Amino acid sequence: MTTPQTTLTRPVDDATLRKAFSVRERPARPSALSASLALAWRALLKIKHVPFQLFDVTMFPIMMTVMFTFLFGGAIAGSVGEYVQFLIPGILVMTVSMISMYTALGINTDISKGIFDRFRSLPFWRPAVLVGALLGDSVRYTLASFVVITLGLILGFRPGGGIMGVALALVILLLFAFSLSWIWTLIGLLMKTPESVMMVSSMASFPLTFASNVFVDPTTMPSWLQAVVSVNPITLAASAVRGLMHGTVTSGDIAGVLIACAVLVGVFAPLTMYVYRNKNAH
Amino acid sequence: MPPTGYAIEVNDLRKSFGKVEVLKGINLRVERGGLLALLGPNGAGKTTTVRILATLLQPDSGTAKVLGHDVVREADSVRRRVSLTGQFASVDDELTGMENLIMVARLLGYSWSDAKTRATELINAFDLAEASNRLVKNYSGGMRRRLDIAASIIITPDVLFLDEPTSGLDPRSRRQVWDIVRTLLAAGTTVLLTTQYLEEADQLANRIVIIDHGTVIADGTIGELKTSVGSGTVHVRLYDPKDRPAAEQIMAQTLGVAVHLESDPAALSAQVSNPERVASTLSNLSQAGISVTDFSLGQPSLDEVFLALTGQPAEDQPAATEEYA
Ligand SMILES: Nc1ncnc2c1ncn2[C@@H]1O[C@H](COP(=O)(O)OP(=O)(O)OP(=O)(O)O)[C@@H](O)[C@H]1O
Ligand SMILES: [Mg+2]
């Protein structure tokens, strides 16, 4: 099998080495897509090597679903069975929003490592580093969504939109998580330590998730709060996901979430890229 | 054809971090196909210089050209032809060695299958085959270094920057890295290497630039430097510490220089300018009936070079003289 080579005297073989140093020709610069895919592959490999990191994306949604269903079910909707119909789509949106915060954490720890120097010195499309990480995260979102939906079905969730409706809802959900992540990547780049990333992200995410229609119908809220809730991207996403799952979606719901996504990406992606490009350069 | 015979030209390069002036006007040149060793103690400004040359950091003033391209204005052209192996390994700990190389090859524009072929070729050439499917976080320092260099030469660069490629490596791993660097030089790549070890510069470099506190304090061939320092230090260890006064006298007489008494009561050392007298020292000691357990002629350490050049020891020097097998 492995020949016990002359490792002691000449550890690296001359001829193979010389051959290895003869590749001067440069392939064409990778496209934005293939650079992003290469980095998404990197994110998936990390999950493959340490599957335990999927623990939080399974436990967290289970806790949220069970807790809120039984905590609020009776009080808010009269019965658990009824509340589950309302809550599950909202919990889905909330769960992926929370999970997307970990992207910020990942980027923050990543950027302080040497591998980012390597990335910065390679001639590929800059945003690919972030896009790739976000694409890799879609595995986590998908897994979390399956956990929530399965649990929901057990608790009595009966989506009127059928399989097609649920599938479309998941597509919207992934798109939304991807768009929302740009807020966290910006925070991940701006903060100095992982601890401060967690603090700022949680502070931003609590009002986002609770001042929304995830848990309750906003019609009972004071009008100023209703105004806030109605433009909250989480609300827009929850309405669309709810509508698609129950087959009651309106074109307004879809337009709402798409606009929210466009605004999130339009504002936070350029900001993130600006910060990323200037990071460590001065 | 670029206008000069130099691969790297640096003129009056300055850089401050906040109020701290880290580079105070660095000048250096590296010939095409040559190897320059940039020598300096911790905090001298080696990494800062290299990062500027590799376009990862912007200078405050001064100019730096790599292969005729300005590192600030023509950063993309520079990036296309140089590569950097940073001081702190720029590989991904949470991936395997093979996956690291495939990823970088993909980011350079290789197709999946070409990336795999090239990665395998490099893994074999760099003696990493057995570890290719282990996570890099479980690699030894030497393996990590080799992987890092492999990732830097997926496309063989015209200029390679190596920032302290052998710090913390054992002698065998260090030799492997030296072999790699020599082969790379033979293939025509210009190399700028930073190091804290004079021995390493001696092994590899045609020219040496020594920096301290952001200033160049010496620039020349290894021969020129050595004449200014003396060729090395004799270290002697006696079997019986009681013999030390006698041994001191014999060494002083034979070598014709002052002898230094080490803190170890059985050890002495002396800087020599004439290595031929070293052999007679040993025979004179044994003739006098003094048993010696250790006797070696070592390269002058960076500390000794500093002493000779500046009249004061380098600050922040890492521990003691490095001995090589
Ligand atoms: N980003 C930074 N911000 C502030 N100070 C910095 C930064 N980078 C380097 N320095 C300072 O600049 C000085 C030179 O650092 P540099 O890393 O270039 O030294 P070096 O010669 O590479 O040292 P070493 O042998 O320890 O690697 C040091 O005093 C260091 O603290
Ligand atoms: Mg350094």
XYZ file of C-alpha atoms and ligand atoms in Angstrom:
639
model
C 0.000 0.000 0.000
C 1.832 3.099 1.168
C 5.491 2.618 0.375
C 7.680 3.745 3.271
C 9.390 6.351 1.131
C 12.644 8.124 1.776
C 10.734 10.448 4.062
C 13.626 11.054 6.401
C 16.142 12.359 3.935
C 13.966 13.913 1.269
C 10.558 14.537 2.658
C 9.067 16.178 -0.388
C 9.726 14.614 -3.732
C 11.535 16.862 -6.166
C 9.989 15.809 -9.427
C 6.389 15.867 -8.203
C 7.054 19.223 -6.611
C 8.554 20.685 -9.738
C 5.586 19.480 -11.709
C 3.237 20.990 -9.153
C 4.839 24.379 -9.698
C 4.295 24.456 -13.421
C 0.708 25.663 -13.559
C 0.958 29.273 -14.642
C -2.170 29.439 -16.716
C -5.108 31.114 -15.104
C -8.648 29.887 -15.757
C -11.251 32.566 -16.411
C -12.513 34.321 -13.301
C -15.380 32.324 -11.756
C -18.889 33.625 -12.345
C -20.772 35.177 -9.432
C -22.905 32.052 -9.280
C -20.088 29.516 -9.221
C -18.160 31.507 -6.607
C -21.294 31.637 -4.441
C -21.881 27.938 -4.941
C -18.304 27.104 -3.991
C -18.781 29.000 -0.739
C -22.207 27.488 -0.137
C -20.493 24.113 -0.527
C -18.070 25.223 2.187
C -21.000 25.997 4.515
C -22.560 22.598 3.813
C -19.285 20.812 4.480
C -19.139 22.404 7.892
C -22.570 21.066 8.702
C -21.503 17.659 7.396
C -18.397 17.620 9.601
C -20.156 18.877 12.722
C -23.801 17.783 12.429
C -24.316 18.654 16.066
C -24.653 22.309 15.045
C -28.083 21.359 13.682
C -29.205 20.655 17.216
C -30.274 24.233 17.838
C -32.263 24.454 14.613
C -34.280 21.428 15.663
C -34.683 22.081 19.370
C -35.458 25.759 19.139
C -38.513 25.399 16.850
C -39.853 22.493 18.903
C -39.656 24.572 22.065
C -41.244 27.595 20.451
C -44.103 25.668 18.910
C -45.008 23.650 21.974
C -44.593 26.556 24.352
C -46.665 29.088 22.464
C -49.350 26.642 21.424
C -50.173 25.608 24.962
C -49.340 28.930 26.612
C -51.506 31.144 24.433
C -53.736 28.653 22.641
C -56.573 28.668 25.107
C -56.452 32.354 25.965
C -56.052 33.794 22.504
C -58.091 31.598 20.213
C -60.302 29.772 22.640
C -58.807 26.379 21.837
C -55.441 24.912 21.041
C -56.717 23.298 17.832
C -57.848 26.601 16.411
C -54.816 28.560 17.527
C -52.433 26.102 15.874
C -53.946 26.950 12.461
C -53.004 30.587 13.059
C -49.758 30.103 14.915
C -47.775 27.528 12.897
C -47.118 29.770 9.853
C -46.120 32.587 12.193
C -43.829 30.337 14.222
C -42.164 29.297 10.971
C -41.358 32.891 10.115
C -40.195 33.607 13.631
C -38.014 30.518 13.769
C -36.155 31.164 10.535
C -35.728 34.804 11.533
C -34.132 33.766 14.799
C -31.961 31.141 13.144
C -30.799 33.636 10.560
C -29.157 35.550 13.401
C -26.575 32.788 13.637
C -25.361 33.814 10.221
C -24.148 37.033 11.775
C -22.353 35.104 14.439
C -20.698 32.844 11.873
C -19.520 35.756 9.762
C -18.181 37.597 12.752
C -16.043 34.677 13.916
C -15.042 33.783 10.358
C -13.797 37.212 9.456
C -11.209 37.306 12.211
C -9.615 34.138 10.841
C -6.867 33.891 8.257
C -9.139 32.315 5.667
C -10.729 35.714 5.035
C -7.343 37.072 3.976
C -7.225 34.291 1.433
C -10.702 35.168 0.182
C -9.818 38.827 -0.100
C -6.770 38.086 -2.193
C -8.648 35.897 -4.693
C -10.206 37.576 -7.730
C -13.840 36.447 -7.375
C -17.110 38.344 -7.017
C -16.866 39.857 -3.489
C -20.458 39.328 -2.258
C -20.069 35.578 -2.895
C -18.594 35.108 0.585
C -21.823 36.325 2.135
C -24.173 34.949 -0.485
C -22.528 31.536 -0.159
C -22.894 31.538 3.621
C -26.538 32.521 3.299
C -27.213 29.825 0.699
C -25.603 27.252 2.964
C -27.900 28.369 5.749
C -30.947 27.465 3.701
C -30.315 23.877 4.777
C -30.833 24.968 8.354
C -34.002 26.873 7.504
C -35.417 23.951 5.595
C -34.691 21.544 8.404
C -36.226 23.861 10.988
C -39.313 24.305 8.800
C -39.816 20.569 8.507
C -39.572 20.207 12.246
C -42.183 22.912 12.840
C -44.592 21.620 10.199
C -44.338 18.024 11.358
C -44.933 19.032 14.926
C -47.793 21.259 13.784
C -49.454 18.369 11.971
C -49.232 16.315 15.143
C -50.819 19.149 17.127
C -53.695 19.417 14.660
C -52.437 21.893 12.047
C -54.393 21.319 8.807
C -53.124 23.583 5.995
C -55.976 24.273 3.581
C -53.596 25.169 0.777
C -52.437 21.562 0.469
C -48.962 20.401 -0.377
C -48.609 22.950 -3.146
C -49.514 25.792 -0.805
C -47.078 24.612 1.837
C -44.271 24.194 -0.715
C -44.810 27.708 -2.061
C -44.893 29.028 1.478
C -41.510 27.416 2.127
C -40.046 29.050 -0.974
C -41.247 32.443 0.231
C -39.897 31.648 3.672
C -36.408 30.863 2.343
C -36.411 34.004 0.232
C -37.427 36.023 3.256
C -34.775 34.481 5.511
C -32.134 35.161 2.862
C -33.198 38.823 2.626
C -33.432 39.330 6.369
C -29.953 37.827 6.840
C -28.353 40.896 5.316
C -29.261 42.836 8.463
C -27.405 40.277 10.543
C -24.393 40.124 8.206
C -24.067 43.875 8.564
C -24.185 43.582 12.341
C -21.754 40.660 12.147
C -19.274 42.813 10.272
C -19.691 45.924 12.403
C -19.367 44.345 15.834
C -15.996 43.503 17.311
C -16.864 40.403 19.326
C -19.320 37.512 18.937
C -20.879 38.512 22.289
C -21.768 41.979 21.066
C -23.145 40.479 17.854
C -25.496 38.310 19.890
C -26.574 41.210 22.049
C -27.323 43.605 19.216
C -29.022 40.942 17.101
C -31.296 39.888 19.958
C -32.180 43.478 20.711
C -33.110 43.973 17.087
C -34.984 40.711 16.732
C -37.275 40.884 19.768
C -39.287 43.925 18.720
C -39.258 42.609 15.152
C -40.859 39.302 16.106
C -43.229 40.457 18.856
C -44.466 43.671 17.237
C -45.888 41.557 14.450
C -48.873 39.371 13.668
C -47.012 36.166 14.514
C -48.843 35.521 17.784
C -51.975 37.622 17.654
C -54.211 39.309 15.155
C -53.230 43.005 15.326
C -56.820 44.313 15.162
C -56.976 44.521 18.958
C -53.806 46.649 19.147
C -53.762 50.459 19.515
C -53.678 52.126 16.132
C -50.088 53.463 16.378
C -48.878 49.935 17.080
C -51.003 48.586 14.244
C -49.221 51.003 11.933
C -45.848 49.684 13.078
C -46.959 46.076 12.880
C -48.336 46.449 9.374
C -44.995 47.544 7.900
C -42.918 45.095 9.914
C -41.315 42.700 7.405
C -42.045 39.802 9.769
C -45.755 40.628 9.565
C -45.609 40.782 5.785
C -43.834 37.458 5.631
C -46.179 35.832 8.145
C -49.270 37.008 6.225
C -47.990 35.598 2.958
C -46.899 32.288 4.483
C -50.191 31.958 6.344
C -52.178 32.783 3.224
C -50.288 30.302 1.071
C -50.577 27.515 3.607
C -54.290 27.984 4.090
C -55.064 28.776 0.453
C -56.361 32.236 1.299
C -53.450 34.224 -0.052
C -54.084 37.524 -1.839
C -51.864 39.128 -4.430
C -51.429 41.919 -1.900
C -49.868 39.461 0.568
C -47.402 38.235 -2.040
C -46.552 41.730 -3.220
C -46.050 42.765 0.416
C -43.469 40.124 1.207
C -41.672 40.557 -2.107
C -41.397 44.305 -1.542
C -40.136 43.686 1.990
C -37.462 41.335 0.641
C -36.449 43.780 -2.072
C -36.128 46.605 0.448
C -34.122 44.490 2.899
C -31.681 43.367 0.208
C -31.628 46.778 -1.481
C -30.696 48.571 1.724
C -28.648 46.091 3.702
C -26.749 44.215 1.003
C -24.943 47.328 -0.315
C -24.253 48.516 3.234
C -22.860 45.122 4.149
C -20.696 45.015 1.045
C -19.407 48.507 1.713
C -18.344 47.568 5.226
C -16.942 44.250 4.045
C -14.793 45.840 1.377
C -13.289 48.347 3.753
C -12.796 45.932 6.600
C -9.099 45.748 7.574
C -8.016 47.677 4.500
C -7.001 50.756 6.484
C 7.947 43.965 -20.642
C 7.770 45.823 -17.347
C 10.212 48.707 -17.124
C 12.609 47.404 -14.478
C 14.534 44.285 -13.603
C 12.946 44.260 -10.164
C 9.967 42.157 -9.202
C 9.329 44.246 -6.111
C 10.208 47.886 -5.585
C 9.287 49.694 -2.414
C 9.988 53.372 -1.893
C 9.609 55.230 1.373
C 6.641 53.167 2.495
C 4.864 54.522 5.558
C 1.977 53.229 7.604
C 0.476 54.170 10.952
C -2.211 52.475 12.983
C -3.852 55.300 14.886
C -1.009 57.242 16.451
C 1.480 54.405 16.232
C 3.855 54.735 13.322
C 4.551 51.164 12.286
C 6.448 51.686 9.024
C 8.689 54.731 8.957
C 9.847 54.803 5.379
C 10.756 51.320 4.152
C 12.848 50.953 0.993
C 13.570 47.636 -0.611
C 14.035 45.908 -3.939
C 13.811 42.296 -4.972
C 15.266 41.080 -8.236
C 13.160 38.971 -10.541
C 13.548 35.341 -9.618
C 15.386 36.238 -6.422
C 14.594 35.572 -2.808
C 14.709 38.364 -0.288
C 14.520 37.587 3.396
C 12.937 40.312 5.484
C 14.332 39.848 8.951
C 13.151 41.494 12.124
C 12.024 40.888 15.696
C 8.377 40.834 16.834
C 6.582 44.029 15.982
C 9.238 45.237 13.534
C 6.667 45.712 10.788
C 7.248 42.605 8.652
C 3.636 41.528 8.417
C 2.477 45.060 7.783
C 4.930 45.397 4.884
C 3.922 42.084 3.371
C 0.200 42.787 3.682
C 0.642 46.084 1.875
C 2.576 44.359 -0.904
C -0.134 41.706 -1.184
C -2.791 44.483 -1.503
C -4.545 43.523 1.719
C -3.680 46.788 3.420
C -3.286 50.321 2.117
C -0.149 52.333 2.862
C -0.387 55.929 4.117
C 2.321 57.144 1.778
C 5.193 55.958 -0.358
C 4.959 53.621 -3.305
C 5.165 49.902 -3.775
C 5.308 48.203 -7.120
C 5.026 44.502 -7.729
C 5.944 43.334 -11.217
C 5.680 46.925 -12.362
C 2.145 47.398 -10.994
C 1.305 49.817 -8.225
C -0.201 47.892 -5.289
C -2.795 50.591 -4.635
C -3.803 51.827 -8.070
C -3.435 48.509 -9.875
C -4.355 46.153 -7.049
C -6.227 43.782 -9.350
C -3.277 43.329 -11.684
C -1.055 42.649 -8.697
C -3.524 40.173 -7.201
C -3.599 38.228 -10.424
C 0.106 37.453 -10.240
C 1.015 37.214 -6.579
C 0.076 35.001 -3.709
C 0.396 35.323 0.053
C 0.911 32.699 2.705
C 0.058 34.668 5.807
C 1.665 34.405 9.202
C -1.519 32.969 10.669
C -2.535 30.131 8.442
C -5.097 31.208 5.877
C -6.789 27.830 5.635
C -10.163 26.750 6.932
C -9.856 24.733 10.134
C -13.281 23.192 9.827
C -12.674 21.667 6.411
C -10.346 18.865 5.371
C -7.096 19.609 3.558
C -8.509 18.349 0.283
C -11.690 20.398 0.647
C -9.637 23.521 1.345
C -7.681 23.164 -1.873
C -10.756 22.335 -3.947
C -12.543 25.373 -2.582
C -9.686 27.751 -3.376
C -9.294 26.216 -6.841
C -13.022 26.745 -7.452
C -12.703 30.362 -6.353
C -9.881 30.784 -8.844
C -12.199 29.657 -11.608
C -11.447 25.935 -11.975
C -14.304 23.583 -12.813
C -15.194 21.004 -10.157
C -13.282 18.231 -11.893
C -10.206 20.337 -12.664
C -10.241 21.614 -9.083
C -10.250 18.056 -7.804
C -7.400 17.015 -10.100
C -5.247 19.969 -9.153
C -5.977 19.561 -5.440
C -4.989 15.890 -5.557
C -1.789 16.721 -7.392
C -0.830 19.281 -4.750
C -1.800 17.061 -1.844
C 0.595 14.421 -3.155
C 3.403 16.820 -3.969
C 3.219 18.372 -0.511
C 3.281 15.078 1.361
C -0.248 15.467 2.693
C -1.877 12.413 1.133
C -2.444 10.576 4.390
C -4.058 13.562 6.027
C -6.025 14.794 3.043
C -9.371 13.726 4.476
C -8.788 14.895 8.032
C -10.059 18.201 9.328
C -7.355 20.864 9.243
C -7.890 21.704 12.913
C -6.278 18.343 13.686
C -3.211 19.046 11.533
C 0.245 19.593 12.959
C 1.867 22.994 12.466
C 4.011 21.690 9.634
C 1.102 20.111 7.759
C -0.955 23.235 8.132
C 1.892 25.329 6.743
C 2.356 23.052 3.757
C -1.361 23.100 3.048
C -1.320 26.863 3.289
C 1.522 27.120 0.801
C -0.215 24.600 -1.471
C -3.332 26.786 -1.425
C -1.168 29.768 -2.383
C 0.361 28.111 -5.410
C -2.648 26.427 -7.010
C -1.807 28.760 -9.820
C 1.967 29.156 -9.545
C 2.390 32.852 -8.787
C 5.094 35.067 -10.248
C 5.690 36.474 -6.785
C 5.037 34.656 -3.524
C 4.992 36.312 -0.117
C 5.705 33.994 2.787
C 5.159 35.528 6.205
C 7.193 33.581 8.782
C 6.660 30.257 7.037
C 8.640 28.232 9.569
C 7.930 29.875 12.910
C 6.987 27.208 15.392
C 7.920 24.285 13.141
C 10.214 21.432 14.121
C 13.468 20.992 12.159
C 12.041 18.353 9.841
C 8.986 20.397 8.900
C 11.193 23.420 8.516
C 13.355 21.536 6.025
C 10.295 20.479 4.076
C 9.228 24.088 3.774
C 12.723 25.069 2.689
C 12.670 22.375 0.016
C 9.376 23.713 -1.253
C 10.695 27.261 -1.351
C 13.847 26.198 -3.209
C 11.857 24.305 -5.826
C 9.569 27.261 -6.258
C 12.584 29.508 -6.812
C 13.968 27.084 -9.353
C 10.632 27.287 -11.142
C 11.213 31.020 -11.538
C 8.988 32.502 -8.846
C 10.261 35.532 -6.959
C 9.925 35.075 -3.203
C 9.781 37.565 -0.365
C 9.989 35.750 2.928
C 9.892 37.138 6.428
C 11.618 35.410 9.268
C 13.068 35.906 12.706
C 15.886 33.450 12.070
C 19.164 34.417 10.476
C 19.799 30.737 9.771
C 16.728 30.587 7.557
C 17.768 33.647 5.613
C 21.200 32.085 5.254
C 19.717 28.882 3.849
C 17.473 30.489 1.268
C 18.070 34.117 0.516
C 20.342 35.972 -1.867
C 19.647 39.226 -0.096
C 18.608 40.170 3.378
C 16.881 43.263 4.647
C 16.716 43.718 8.384
C 14.029 45.953 9.814
C 13.515 47.168 13.323
C 10.773 49.483 14.560
C 9.638 50.115 11.015
C 13.029 51.152 9.668
C 15.529 49.297 7.505
C 18.713 48.882 9.523
C 20.643 46.646 7.142
C 20.390 45.662 3.500
C 22.870 43.384 1.796
C 23.989 39.900 0.934
C 24.371 37.335 3.669
C 28.161 37.583 3.258
C 28.142 41.316 3.802
C 26.056 40.918 6.902
C 28.182 38.225 8.392
C 31.368 40.197 8.064
C 29.711 42.905 10.075
C 28.722 40.442 12.777
C 31.374 37.752 12.982
C 30.674 34.295 11.773
C 29.063 32.831 14.803
C 29.157 31.760 18.370
C 30.928 28.838 19.982
C 28.938 27.223 22.742
C 30.793 24.993 25.174
C 29.428 22.932 28.014
C 31.764 21.337 30.525
C 31.429 18.075 32.360
C 32.559 19.698 35.587
C 31.628 23.332 36.370
C 34.808 23.602 38.453
C 36.836 23.589 35.235
C 35.187 26.751 34.000
C 37.853 29.314 34.982
C 40.524 27.209 33.269
C 38.374 26.680 30.206
C 37.650 30.394 30.021
C 41.324 31.166 29.946
C 42.082 28.613 27.224
C 39.203 29.785 25.046
C 40.147 33.420 25.408
C 43.721 32.662 24.432
C 42.929 30.407 21.487
C 40.123 32.460 20.014
C 41.512 35.840 20.867
C 38.122 37.196 21.943
C 36.218 37.840 25.154
C 34.489 34.770 26.584
C 30.978 34.995 27.939
C 30.035 33.024 31.064
C 26.494 31.679 30.727
C 24.031 31.492 33.598
C 24.466 27.711 33.462
C 27.595 27.276 35.656
C 29.051 24.702 33.255
C 28.543 26.720 30.059
C 30.592 29.302 28.199
C 30.273 30.968 24.845
C 32.290 33.245 22.617
C 31.707 35.066 19.386
C 34.243 34.164 16.790
C 35.405 35.946 13.709
C 37.815 33.257 12.617
C 36.154 29.818 12.494
C 39.494 28.036 11.881
C 40.521 28.578 15.466
C 37.448 26.813 16.740
C 38.923 23.379 16.129
C 42.088 24.221 18.023
C 39.991 25.385 20.940
C 38.532 21.931 21.323
C 41.906 20.191 21.148
C 43.473 22.684 23.568
C 40.674 22.031 26.043
C 41.119 18.265 25.883
C 44.893 18.591 26.161
C 44.353 20.521 29.374
C 42.314 17.572 30.651
C 38.972 19.405 30.607
C 36.036 17.156 29.673
C 33.536 18.765 27.350
C 29.967 17.452 27.002
C 28.841 19.898 24.332
C 30.700 21.857 21.757
C 29.029 23.678 18.891
C 29.558 26.500 16.463
C 26.237 28.218 15.927
C 25.061 30.888 13.517
C 24.890 34.291 15.098
C 21.332 34.788 16.308
C 19.230 37.685 15.165
C 19.902 39.134 18.601
C 23.631 39.083 18.006
C 23.175 40.697 14.612
C 21.176 43.421 16.249
C 23.811 43.910 18.857
C 26.427 44.282 16.169
C 24.335 46.605 14.006
C 22.682 48.838 16.557
C 24.805 48.404 19.650
C 21.748 47.274 21.556
C 19.805 44.029 21.744
C 16.567 43.708 19.833
C 13.511 44.315 21.944
C 10.693 41.806 21.955
C 13.101 39.134 20.874
C 11.639 35.659 20.959
C 13.362 33.178 23.250
C 17.055 32.410 22.852
C 19.165 31.281 19.939
C 17.495 28.795 17.646
C 19.504 25.676 16.990
C 18.931 23.698 13.835
C 19.584 20.084 13.129
N -4.405 46.396 12.674
C -3.536 46.931 13.550
N -3.934 47.886 14.418
C -3.072 48.431 15.296
N -1.782 48.110 15.394
C -1.309 47.169 14.579
C -2.162 46.517 13.605
N -1.410 45.632 12.920
C -0.166 45.701 13.433
N -0.104 46.621 14.421
C 1.115 47.001 15.175
O 2.126 47.288 14.253
C 3.387 46.846 14.711
C 4.044 46.006 13.645
O 3.287 44.847 13.458
P 3.671 43.709 12.431
O 2.624 42.677 12.568
O 3.897 44.286 11.098
O 5.050 43.173 13.032
P 5.862 41.872 12.647
O 7.217 42.319 12.294
O 5.110 41.083 11.651
O 5.908 41.098 14.034
P 5.808 39.538 14.361
O 7.185 39.003 14.266
O 5.310 39.520 15.762
O 4.852 38.922 13.409
C 3.128 46.114 16.006
O 3.480 46.970 17.055
C 1.652 45.862 16.003
O 1.132 45.894 17.298
Mg 4.258 39.280 11.622
